[in-house]
Every structure is written in structure tokens, then in C-alpha cells.
Amino acid sequence: MILFIFEGKNDEPRLYKTLKEIFHFELKEEEIIHYFCNNIFSLYDTLKSYSEDVLDDSVDLVNVLKEDAFMHEKSHTELDKIKYSSEISEIFLFFDYDIRKQDEKNKLTIEEQNAKIVELFNYFENGSLDSERNGIKLYINYPMIESYRFFKKELPDVDFRNYTFDLLSEKSFKHIVNEESFYQNLKYLCFDIKKSGEVKTSVDKERIKKIKQNWLHLKELNIKKAHFICTDNYSIPENKDTINQQTIFDKQIEKYIKPNNEVAILNAFPLFWFEYIDENKLDESNN
């Protein structure tokens, strides 16, 4: 089984399921989707409550999530399908960076918040499910999932390379996206989702064609920008590991966060596509 853990239960499944549908991609194994319905720091605190010191492989992510879902009565979970953690071959987590400035509600500095994310990266890197499997991968949206539509003009918006978000801004990123984005909803990129959780595929061939083209633009722009963040080279990297999530995080801190209290806007789904789906031989030319 392959486990997907999404921070939210709205945008994330629409993005992921549309991507699968429009490019006819099928996983190698049965997928399980779980909506955590809280932010990355809540995930950290939940895992940390099962650890005496630093997070390590003594903390079983799957069992922690199952207990958390039971305790908080998360009825929208598929985790009940999992009897044993050993049934899971890969885990993919998608969460927002969601760093907040220090104030009366948030007592932590930006540095202290980043330290928690560092610990999560270390935990997922060292707490692999099996040495012969790919293990656990954390994908981060900078600053939030809404980065999928932060384009000030119709795609392809080449200026996306330079778009950043001020972490000290009085306005939320969502507010700024709604004010400045060319796209005001997900329709340019996604199908609707039925109550059953299945994709409500459009019969409009022109719309399907346009959505597919927008995904290809989204993919190219985010991959090139990730490469630029990591190496100052705005191009598609030859080696996918050049733009791994840990390196992106480290370079965001070094180049944007520490000097300017800002992050380069970046969406995780195109990077997952580049790293995982392409690796599993998704042939776009045949679709």
C-alpha cells in the first residue's frame, strides 16, 4: 500500500486526483489517502508526544496517525484499511510551510518554527519503512497550498520565477492570492470531486485540453524555479535529486528567509510529479 497524507481535505485531493486522471497515471499499489486536517506544527507536536527526546524510528508514523484519527473522531480517514505498518511501502506527506510571525498567539520565532521542520525532515529521512523501499517523503508548499494559483497573468507566467511572500506581511497569503492572482479558483487546473471521492471528469474536450496544458505549465515553472532556488540555474535539472525537498528547504532559509524574511513561492505537486510519477514511467506523449 502507498499512503498519502494531505494537510487539508479540499484542494489537495482535487489536485492529486486530477493529476492522476488527466495523465492516466496508476500507482503500483493500492493507495490510502488520509486527511490530517491540521498544520505541519500540529503534526510535529502529535509525533513529538510519542517521543521522549528527538523524533526517531521508535515513533511509528502510521500507528500515531491511526490513534490521532481515533482520538479526534476523523471519520474521513481510510487508515482503518491498514492493519499493520508493515503493509505500507511508501508514505508521501503534503503540508504547507505555514510559518507565522511571532506575536501574542504564536510564541515561537521563525527560527524555532524552522527547527521543528528540520526535526521532521530528519525523522522522515532516518525513519524509513524498509531499507529496500523508498520510505517516507515530506513535500512542502511554500508558503501554502494556494501557491498553485499565484500567477499574476495567464499561464505560462514567466515572472513566477521571482514571486516571493513576505513572512512578516500583515495580510495572509490566501488574502494576497485572492487579491492578485489571475486565477480565482481551481477550475483552470482541476476537475470537481464527487461525494464518493472520485473525479467528476469533464466532457468538454477543450476544457480537458486546457487543464492538461495548464498542468504542464505548472510543472515546468515550478521545477525550473526549484532548480533556481537550489542552484541559481533556471532550467530543468538533469539530476532530480538536485531539487529534493531537504535542499529546497535549506536554500529557502539561506537565500530568502534569513536575509529577507520571505519565501520563494513554490508548489509541491509538480515536484512530486517530476520525482515520482515521471520516475514510474508516466508517458505524457501517449495521453
mmCIF file with all atom_site columns, C-alpha atoms in Angstrom, residues 67-243:
data_model
loop_
_atom_site.group_PDB
_atom_site.id
_atom_site.type_symbol
_atom_site.label_atom_id
_atom_site.label_alt_id
_atom_site.label_comp_id
_atom_site.label_asym_id
_atom_site.label_entity_id
_atom_site.label_seq_id
_atom_site.pdbx_PDB_ins_code
_atom_site.Cartn_x
_atom_site.Cartn_y
_atom_site.Cartn_z
_atom_site.occupancy
_atom_site.B_iso_or_equiv
_atom_site.pdbx_formal_charge
_atom_site.auth_seq_id
_atom_site.auth_comp_id
_atom_site.auth_asym_id
_atom_site.auth_atom_id
_atom_site.pdbx_PDB_model_num
ATOM 1   C CA . GLU A 1 67  ? -4.519  6.804  17.138  1.00 0.00 ? 67  GLU A CA 1
ATOM 2   C CA . ASP A 1 68  ? -4.820  10.507 16.337  1.00 0.00 ? 68  ASP A CA 1
ATOM 3   C CA . ALA A 1 69  ? -7.684  9.832  13.909  1.00 0.00 ? 69  ALA A CA 1
ATOM 4   C CA . PHE A 1 70  ? -9.476  7.739  16.535  1.00 0.00 ? 70  PHE A CA 1
ATOM 5   C CA . MET A 1 71  ? -8.972  10.298 19.313  1.00 0.00 ? 71  MET A CA 1
ATOM 6   C CA . HIS A 1 72  ? -10.236 13.181 17.170  1.00 0.00 ? 72  HIS A CA 1
ATOM 7   C CA . GLU A 1 73  ? -13.024 11.175 15.515  1.00 0.00 ? 73  GLU A CA 1
ATOM 8   C CA . LYS A 1 74  ? -11.760 11.773 11.993  1.00 0.00 ? 74  LYS A CA 1
ATOM 9   C CA . SER A 1 75  ? -14.426 9.897  10.073  1.00 0.00 ? 75  SER A CA 1
ATOM 10  C CA . HIS A 1 76  ? -12.917 10.830 6.702   1.00 0.00 ? 76  HIS A CA 1
ATOM 11  C CA . THR A 1 77  ? -9.939  8.514  7.132   1.00 0.00 ? 77  THR A CA 1
ATOM 12  C CA . GLU A 1 78  ? -9.016  5.375  5.193   1.00 0.00 ? 78  GLU A CA 1
ATOM 13  C CA . LEU A 1 79  ? -6.453  4.361  7.791   1.00 0.00 ? 79  LEU A CA 1
ATOM 14  C CA . ASP A 1 80  ? -8.728  1.564  9.016   1.00 0.00 ? 80  ASP A CA 1
ATOM 15  C CA . LYS A 1 81  ? -7.726  -0.350 5.896   1.00 0.00 ? 81  LYS A CA 1
ATOM 16  C CA . ILE A 1 82  ? -4.226  -0.657 7.359   1.00 0.00 ? 82  ILE A CA 1
ATOM 17  C CA . LYS A 1 83  ? -3.830  -3.460 9.896   1.00 0.00 ? 83  LYS A CA 1
ATOM 18  C CA . TYR A 1 84  ? -0.050  -3.298 10.233  1.00 0.00 ? 84  TYR A CA 1
ATOM 19  C CA . SER A 1 85  ? 2.500   -0.591 9.440   1.00 0.00 ? 85  SER A CA 1
ATOM 20  C CA . SER A 1 86  ? 4.472   -3.200 7.502   1.00 0.00 ? 86  SER A CA 1
ATOM 21  C CA . GLU A 1 87  ? 1.721   -3.176 4.855   1.00 0.00 ? 87  GLU A CA 1
ATOM 22  C CA . ILE A 1 88  ? 2.801   0.345  3.805   1.00 0.00 ? 88  ILE A CA 1
ATOM 23  C CA . SER A 1 89  ? 5.625   0.512  1.262   1.00 0.00 ? 89  SER A CA 1
ATOM 24  C CA . GLU A 1 90  ? 5.747   4.295  0.778   1.00 0.00 ? 90  GLU A CA 1
ATOM 25  C CA . ILE A 1 91  ? 4.383   7.379  2.511   1.00 0.00 ? 91  ILE A CA 1
ATOM 26  C CA . PHE A 1 92  ? 4.020   10.811 0.918   1.00 0.00 ? 92  PHE A CA 1
ATOM 27  C CA . LEU A 1 93  ? 3.119   13.795 3.101   1.00 0.00 ? 93  LEU A CA 1
ATOM 28  C CA . PHE A 1 94  ? 1.978   17.144 1.663   1.00 0.00 ? 94  PHE A CA 1
ATOM 29  C CA . PHE A 1 95  ? 1.987   20.078 4.086   1.00 0.00 ? 95  PHE A CA 1
ATOM 30  C CA . ASP A 1 96  ? 2.239   23.865 3.952   1.00 0.00 ? 96  ASP A CA 1
ATOM 31  C CA . TYR A 1 97  ? 5.311   25.713 5.187   1.00 0.00 ? 97  TYR A CA 1
ATOM 32  C CA . ASP A 1 98  ? 2.869   27.969 7.064   1.00 0.00 ? 98  ASP A CA 1
ATOM 33  C CA . ILE A 1 99  ? 5.467   29.818 9.141   1.00 0.00 ? 99  ILE A CA 1
ATOM 34  C CA . ARG A 1 100 ? 3.900   32.604 11.206  1.00 0.00 ? 100 ARG A CA 1
ATOM 35  C CA . LYS A 1 101 ? 5.488   35.732 12.586  1.00 0.00 ? 101 LYS A CA 1
ATOM 36  C CA . GLN A 1 102 ? 5.926   35.860 16.353  1.00 0.00 ? 102 GLN A CA 1
ATOM 37  C CA . ASP A 1 103 ? 3.034   37.529 18.165  1.00 0.00 ? 103 ASP A CA 1
ATOM 38  C CA . GLU A 1 104 ? 0.686   37.037 21.122  1.00 0.00 ? 104 GLU A CA 1
ATOM 39  C CA . LYS A 1 105 ? -0.830  33.906 19.594  1.00 0.00 ? 105 LYS A CA 1
ATOM 40  C CA . ASN A 1 106 ? 2.370   32.462 18.155  1.00 0.00 ? 106 ASN A CA 1
ATOM 41  C CA . LYS A 1 107 ? 5.128   32.459 20.749  1.00 0.00 ? 107 LYS A CA 1
ATOM 42  C CA . LEU A 1 108 ? 7.745   30.811 18.533  1.00 0.00 ? 108 LEU A CA 1
ATOM 43  C CA . THR A 1 109 ? 10.273  32.714 16.427  1.00 0.00 ? 109 THR A CA 1
ATOM 44  C CA . ILE A 1 110 ? 10.704  31.887 12.747  1.00 0.00 ? 110 ILE A CA 1
ATOM 45  C CA . GLU A 1 111 ? 13.955  30.121 13.678  1.00 0.00 ? 111 GLU A CA 1
ATOM 46  C CA . GLU A 1 112 ? 12.218  27.986 16.305  1.00 0.00 ? 112 GLU A CA 1
ATOM 47  C CA . GLN A 1 113 ? 9.489   27.032 13.853  1.00 0.00 ? 113 GLN A CA 1
ATOM 48  C CA . ASN A 1 114 ? 12.066  26.095 11.233  1.00 0.00 ? 114 ASN A CA 1
ATOM 49  C CA . ALA A 1 115 ? 13.868  23.938 13.795  1.00 0.00 ? 115 ALA A CA 1
ATOM 50  C CA . LYS A 1 116 ? 10.731  21.811 14.134  1.00 0.00 ? 116 LYS A CA 1
ATOM 51  C CA . ILE A 1 117 ? 10.594  21.280 10.378  1.00 0.00 ? 117 ILE A CA 1
ATOM 52  C CA . VAL A 1 118 ? 14.285  20.310 10.400  1.00 0.00 ? 118 VAL A CA 1
ATOM 53  C CA . GLU A 1 119 ? 13.495  17.672 13.015  1.00 0.00 ? 119 GLU A CA 1
ATOM 54  C CA . LEU A 1 120 ? 10.628  16.351 10.891  1.00 0.00 ? 120 LEU A CA 1
ATOM 55  C CA . PHE A 1 121 ? 12.891  16.065 7.844   1.00 0.00 ? 121 PHE A CA 1
ATOM 56  C CA . ASN A 1 122 ? 15.449  14.170 9.921   1.00 0.00 ? 122 ASN A CA 1
ATOM 57  C CA . TYR A 1 123 ? 12.774  11.869 11.307  1.00 0.00 ? 123 TYR A CA 1
ATOM 58  C CA . PHE A 1 124 ? 11.329  11.033 7.895   1.00 0.00 ? 124 PHE A CA 1
ATOM 59  C CA . GLU A 1 125 ? 14.791  10.564 6.381   1.00 0.00 ? 125 GLU A CA 1
ATOM 60  C CA . ASN A 1 126 ? 16.003  8.244  9.135   1.00 0.00 ? 126 ASN A CA 1
ATOM 61  C CA . GLY A 1 127 ? 12.716  6.529  9.880   1.00 0.00 ? 127 GLY A CA 1
ATOM 62  C CA . SER A 1 128 ? 12.365  4.769  6.528   1.00 0.00 ? 128 SER A CA 1
ATOM 63  C CA . LEU A 1 129 ? 9.829   1.971  6.375   1.00 0.00 ? 129 LEU A CA 1
ATOM 64  C CA . ASP A 1 130 ? 12.289  -0.515 4.937   1.00 0.00 ? 130 ASP A CA 1
ATOM 65  C CA . SER A 1 131 ? 15.832  -0.246 3.585   1.00 0.00 ? 131 SER A CA 1
ATOM 66  C CA . GLU A 1 132 ? 14.673  -1.791 0.302   1.00 0.00 ? 132 GLU A CA 1
ATOM 67  C CA . ARG A 1 133 ? 11.764  0.619  -0.090  1.00 0.00 ? 133 ARG A CA 1
ATOM 68  C CA . ASN A 1 134 ? 11.549  4.306  -0.774  1.00 0.00 ? 134 ASN A CA 1
ATOM 69  C CA . GLY A 1 135 ? 10.242  5.078  2.699   1.00 0.00 ? 135 GLY A CA 1
ATOM 70  C CA . ILE A 1 136 ? 8.784   8.426  3.725   1.00 0.00 ? 136 ILE A CA 1
ATOM 71  C CA . LYS A 1 137 ? 8.882   11.714 1.817   1.00 0.00 ? 137 LYS A CA 1
ATOM 72  C CA . LEU A 1 138 ? 7.696   15.096 3.054   1.00 0.00 ? 138 LEU A CA 1
ATOM 73  C CA . TYR A 1 139 ? 6.634   17.612 0.379   1.00 0.00 ? 139 TYR A CA 1
ATOM 74  C CA . ILE A 1 140 ? 6.202   21.258 1.399   1.00 0.00 ? 140 ILE A CA 1
ATOM 75  C CA . ASN A 1 141 ? 4.178   24.019 -0.275  1.00 0.00 ? 141 ASN A CA 1
ATOM 76  C CA . TYR A 1 142 ? 5.750   27.472 0.120   1.00 0.00 ? 142 TYR A CA 1
ATOM 77  C CA . PRO A 1 143 ? 4.132   29.229 1.809   1.00 0.00 ? 143 PRO A CA 1
ATOM 78  C CA . MET A 1 144 ? 0.813   27.355 1.385   1.00 0.00 ? 144 MET A CA 1
ATOM 79  C CA . ILE A 1 145 ? -1.119  25.065 -0.952  1.00 0.00 ? 145 ILE A CA 1
ATOM 80  C CA . GLU A 1 146 ? -2.593  28.154 -2.686  1.00 0.00 ? 146 GLU A CA 1
ATOM 81  C CA . SER A 1 147 ? 0.787   28.599 -4.378  1.00 0.00 ? 147 SER A CA 1
ATOM 82  C CA . TYR A 1 148 ? -0.761  26.514 -7.193  1.00 0.00 ? 148 TYR A CA 1
ATOM 83  C CA . ARG A 1 149 ? -2.597  29.623 -8.403  1.00 0.00 ? 149 ARG A CA 1
ATOM 84  C CA . PHE A 1 150 ? -0.321  32.516 -7.535  1.00 0.00 ? 150 PHE A CA 1
ATOM 85  C CA . PHE A 1 151 ? 0.098   33.742 -11.097 1.00 0.00 ? 151 PHE A CA 1
ATOM 86  C CA . LYS A 1 152 ? -0.436  37.399 -11.887 1.00 0.00 ? 152 LYS A CA 1
ATOM 87  C CA . LYS A 1 153 ? -1.165  36.678 -15.528 1.00 0.00 ? 153 LYS A CA 1
ATOM 88  C CA . GLU A 1 154 ? -2.361  33.732 -17.572 1.00 0.00 ? 154 GLU A CA 1
ATOM 89  C CA . LEU A 1 155 ? -0.073  30.717 -17.787 1.00 0.00 ? 155 LEU A CA 1
ATOM 90  C CA . PRO A 1 156 ? 2.714   30.484 -18.661 1.00 0.00 ? 156 PRO A CA 1
ATOM 91  C CA . ASP A 1 157 ? 3.578   33.353 -16.308 1.00 0.00 ? 157 ASP A CA 1
ATOM 92  C CA . VAL A 1 158 ? 7.373   33.563 -16.617 1.00 0.00 ? 158 VAL A CA 1
ATOM 93  C CA . ASP A 1 159 ? 7.513   36.083 -13.771 1.00 0.00 ? 159 ASP A CA 1
ATOM 94  C CA . PHE A 1 160 ? 6.602   33.254 -11.380 1.00 0.00 ? 160 PHE A CA 1
ATOM 95  C CA . ARG A 1 161 ? 10.350  32.700 -11.060 1.00 0.00 ? 161 ARG A CA 1
ATOM 96  C CA . ASN A 1 162 ? 10.628  35.865 -8.955  1.00 0.00 ? 162 ASN A CA 1
ATOM 97  C CA . TYR A 1 163 ? 7.445   35.698 -6.882  1.00 0.00 ? 163 TYR A CA 1
ATOM 98  C CA . THR A 1 164 ? 8.014   35.645 -3.126  1.00 0.00 ? 164 THR A CA 1
ATOM 99  C CA . PHE A 1 165 ? 5.907   36.085 0.008   1.00 0.00 ? 165 PHE A CA 1
ATOM 100 C CA . ASP A 1 166 ? 6.792   38.310 2.960   1.00 0.00 ? 166 ASP A CA 1
ATOM 101 C CA . LEU A 1 167 ? 6.575   36.220 6.139   1.00 0.00 ? 167 LEU A CA 1
ATOM 102 C CA . LEU A 1 168 ? 6.009   39.395 8.162   1.00 0.00 ? 168 LEU A CA 1
ATOM 103 C CA . SER A 1 169 ? 3.126   40.553 5.976   1.00 0.00 ? 169 SER A CA 1
ATOM 104 C CA . GLU A 1 170 ? 0.022   41.847 7.756   1.00 0.00 ? 170 GLU A CA 1
ATOM 105 C CA . LYS A 1 171 ? -2.050  40.104 5.080   1.00 0.00 ? 171 LYS A CA 1
ATOM 106 C CA . SER A 1 172 ? -2.317  36.325 4.880   1.00 0.00 ? 172 SER A CA 1
ATOM 107 C CA . PHE A 1 173 ? -1.034  34.561 1.792   1.00 0.00 ? 173 PHE A CA 1
ATOM 108 C CA . LYS A 1 174 ? -4.564  33.424 0.973   1.00 0.00 ? 174 LYS A CA 1
ATOM 109 C CA . HIS A 1 175 ? -5.727  37.047 1.067   1.00 0.00 ? 175 HIS A CA 1
ATOM 110 C CA . ILE A 1 176 ? -2.915  38.147 -1.230  1.00 0.00 ? 176 ILE A CA 1
ATOM 111 C CA . VAL A 1 177 ? -3.617  35.293 -3.659  1.00 0.00 ? 177 VAL A CA 1
ATOM 112 C CA . ASN A 1 178 ? -7.272  36.305 -3.854  1.00 0.00 ? 178 ASN A CA 1
ATOM 113 C CA . GLU A 1 179 ? -6.276  39.926 -4.478  1.00 0.00 ? 179 GLU A CA 1
ATOM 114 C CA . GLU A 1 180 ? -3.503  39.426 -7.014  1.00 0.00 ? 180 GLU A CA 1
ATOM 115 C CA . SER A 1 181 ? -3.913  36.102 -8.773  1.00 0.00 ? 181 SER A CA 1
ATOM 116 C CA . PHE A 1 182 ? -5.106  35.866 -12.368 1.00 0.00 ? 182 PHE A CA 1
ATOM 117 C CA . TYR A 1 183 ? -6.910  32.653 -11.368 1.00 0.00 ? 183 TYR A CA 1
ATOM 118 C CA . GLN A 1 184 ? -9.597  32.975 -8.707  1.00 0.00 ? 184 GLN A CA 1
ATOM 119 C CA . ASN A 1 185 ? -10.355 29.270 -8.218  1.00 0.00 ? 185 ASN A CA 1
ATOM 120 C CA . LEU A 1 186 ? -9.175  25.765 -9.109  1.00 0.00 ? 186 LEU A CA 1
ATOM 121 C CA . LYS A 1 187 ? -11.241 25.354 -12.267 1.00 0.00 ? 187 LYS A CA 1
ATOM 122 C CA . TYR A 1 188 ? -8.343  26.266 -14.546 1.00 0.00 ? 188 TYR A CA 1
ATOM 123 C CA . LEU A 1 189 ? -6.416  23.278 -13.173 1.00 0.00 ? 189 LEU A CA 1
ATOM 124 C CA . CYS A 1 190 ? -8.827  20.776 -11.607 1.00 0.00 ? 190 CYS A CA 1
ATOM 125 C CA . PHE A 1 191 ? -11.992 18.793 -12.053 1.00 0.00 ? 191 PHE A CA 1
ATOM 126 C CA . ASP A 1 192 ? -14.586 18.667 -9.302  1.00 0.00 ? 192 ASP A CA 1
ATOM 127 C CA . ILE A 1 193 ? -14.708 15.757 -6.875  1.00 0.00 ? 193 ILE A CA 1
ATOM 128 C CA . LYS A 1 194 ? -17.857 13.674 -6.358  1.00 0.00 ? 194 LYS A CA 1
ATOM 129 C CA . LYS A 1 195 ? -19.170 12.880 -2.880  1.00 0.00 ? 195 LYS A CA 1
ATOM 130 C CA . SER A 1 196 ? -17.764 9.394  -3.402  1.00 0.00 ? 196 SER A CA 1
ATOM 131 C CA . GLY A 1 197 ? -14.305 10.947 -3.697  1.00 0.00 ? 197 GLY A CA 1
ATOM 132 C CA . GLU A 1 198 ? -13.990 10.157 -7.399  1.00 0.00 ? 198 GLU A CA 1
ATOM 133 C CA . VAL A 1 199 ? -13.096 12.738 -10.025 1.00 0.00 ? 199 VAL A CA 1
ATOM 134 C CA . LYS A 1 200 ? -16.036 14.287 -11.890 1.00 0.00 ? 200 LYS A CA 1
ATOM 135 C CA . THR A 1 201 ? -14.415 14.218 -15.322 1.00 0.00 ? 201 THR A CA 1
ATOM 136 C CA . SER A 1 202 ? -15.454 16.927 -17.764 1.00 0.00 ? 202 SER A CA 1
ATOM 137 C CA . VAL A 1 203 ? -16.995 16.011 -21.123 1.00 0.00 ? 203 VAL A CA 1
ATOM 138 C CA . ASP A 1 204 ? -15.715 19.267 -22.592 1.00 0.00 ? 204 ASP A CA 1
ATOM 139 C CA . LYS A 1 205 ? -12.677 18.218 -24.648 1.00 0.00 ? 205 LYS A CA 1
ATOM 140 C CA . GLU A 1 206 ? -11.436 21.782 -24.932 1.00 0.00 ? 206 GLU A CA 1
ATOM 141 C CA . ARG A 1 207 ? -11.510 22.200 -21.159 1.00 0.00 ? 207 ARG A CA 1
ATOM 142 C CA . ILE A 1 208 ? -9.647  18.915 -20.689 1.00 0.00 ? 208 ILE A CA 1
ATOM 143 C CA . LYS A 1 209 ? -7.042  20.059 -23.189 1.00 0.00 ? 209 LYS A CA 1
ATOM 144 C CA . LYS A 1 210 ? -6.680  23.419 -21.421 1.00 0.00 ? 210 LYS A CA 1
ATOM 145 C CA . ILE A 1 211 ? -6.365  21.831 -17.965 1.00 0.00 ? 211 ILE A CA 1
ATOM 146 C CA . LYS A 1 212 ? -3.715  19.470 -19.256 1.00 0.00 ? 212 LYS A CA 1
ATOM 147 C CA . GLN A 1 213 ? -1.774  22.358 -20.783 1.00 0.00 ? 213 GLN A CA 1
ATOM 148 C CA . ASN A 1 214 ? -2.015  24.338 -17.547 1.00 0.00 ? 214 ASN A CA 1
ATOM 149 C CA . TRP A 1 215 ? -0.618  21.361 -15.604 1.00 0.00 ? 215 TRP A CA 1
ATOM 150 C CA . LEU A 1 216 ? 2.326   21.153 -17.993 1.00 0.00 ? 216 LEU A CA 1
ATOM 151 C CA . HIS A 1 217 ? 2.997   24.883 -17.495 1.00 0.00 ? 217 HIS A CA 1
ATOM 152 C CA . LEU A 1 218 ? 2.661   24.480 -13.722 1.00 0.00 ? 218 LEU A CA 1
ATOM 153 C CA . LYS A 1 219 ? 5.103   21.603 -13.760 1.00 0.00 ? 219 LYS A CA 1
ATOM 154 C CA . GLU A 1 220 ? 7.732   23.383 -15.854 1.00 0.00 ? 220 GLU A CA 1
ATOM 155 C CA . LEU A 1 221 ? 7.543   26.667 -13.937 1.00 0.00 ? 221 LEU A CA 1
ATOM 156 C CA . ASN A 1 222 ? 7.812   25.028 -10.503 1.00 0.00 ? 222 ASN A CA 1
ATOM 157 C CA . ILE A 1 223 ? 10.606  22.628 -11.470 1.00 0.00 ? 223 ILE A CA 1
ATOM 158 C CA . LYS A 1 224 ? 12.674  25.404 -13.032 1.00 0.00 ? 224 LYS A CA 1
ATOM 159 C CA . LYS A 1 225 ? 12.058  27.643 -10.034 1.00 0.00 ? 225 LYS A CA 1
ATOM 160 C CA . ALA A 1 226 ? 13.024  24.882 -7.603  1.00 0.00 ? 226 ALA A CA 1
ATOM 161 C CA . HIS A 1 227 ? 16.255  24.425 -9.568  1.00 0.00 ? 227 HIS A CA 1
ATOM 162 C CA . PHE A 1 228 ? 16.834  28.178 -9.426  1.00 0.00 ? 228 PHE A CA 1
ATOM 163 C CA . ILE A 1 229 ? 16.267  28.185 -5.661  1.00 0.00 ? 229 ILE A CA 1
ATOM 164 C CA . CYS A 1 230 ? 18.758  25.342 -5.208  1.00 0.00 ? 230 CYS A CA 1
ATOM 165 C CA . THR A 1 231 ? 21.459  26.263 -7.745  1.00 0.00 ? 231 THR A CA 1
ATOM 166 C CA . ASP A 1 232 ? 20.663  29.694 -9.287  1.00 0.00 ? 232 ASP A CA 1
ATOM 167 C CA . ASN A 1 233 ? 20.161  27.799 -12.548 1.00 0.00 ? 233 ASN A CA 1
ATOM 168 C CA . TYR A 1 234 ? 16.709  28.400 -14.062 1.00 0.00 ? 234 TYR A CA 1
ATOM 169 C CA . SER A 1 235 ? 16.271  25.185 -16.046 1.00 0.00 ? 235 SER A CA 1
ATOM 170 C CA . ILE A 1 236 ? 15.053  21.597 -15.774 1.00 0.00 ? 236 ILE A CA 1
ATOM 171 C CA . PRO A 1 237 ? 17.700  19.747 -13.732 1.00 0.00 ? 237 PRO A CA 1
ATOM 172 C CA . GLU A 1 238 ? 19.308  16.666 -15.219 1.00 0.00 ? 238 GLU A CA 1
ATOM 173 C CA . ASN A 1 239 ? 19.510  15.056 -11.782 1.00 0.00 ? 239 ASN A CA 1
ATOM 174 C CA . LYS A 1 240 ? 16.176  15.035 -9.935  1.00 0.00 ? 240 LYS A CA 1
ATOM 175 C CA . ASP A 1 241 ? 17.884  14.836 -6.551  1.00 0.00 ? 241 ASP A CA 1
ATOM 176 C CA . THR A 1 242 ? 19.279  18.327 -7.178  1.00 0.00 ? 242 THR A CA 1
ATOM 177 C CA . ILE A 1 243 ? 15.893  19.706 -6.172  1.00 0.00 ? 243 ILE A CA 1
#
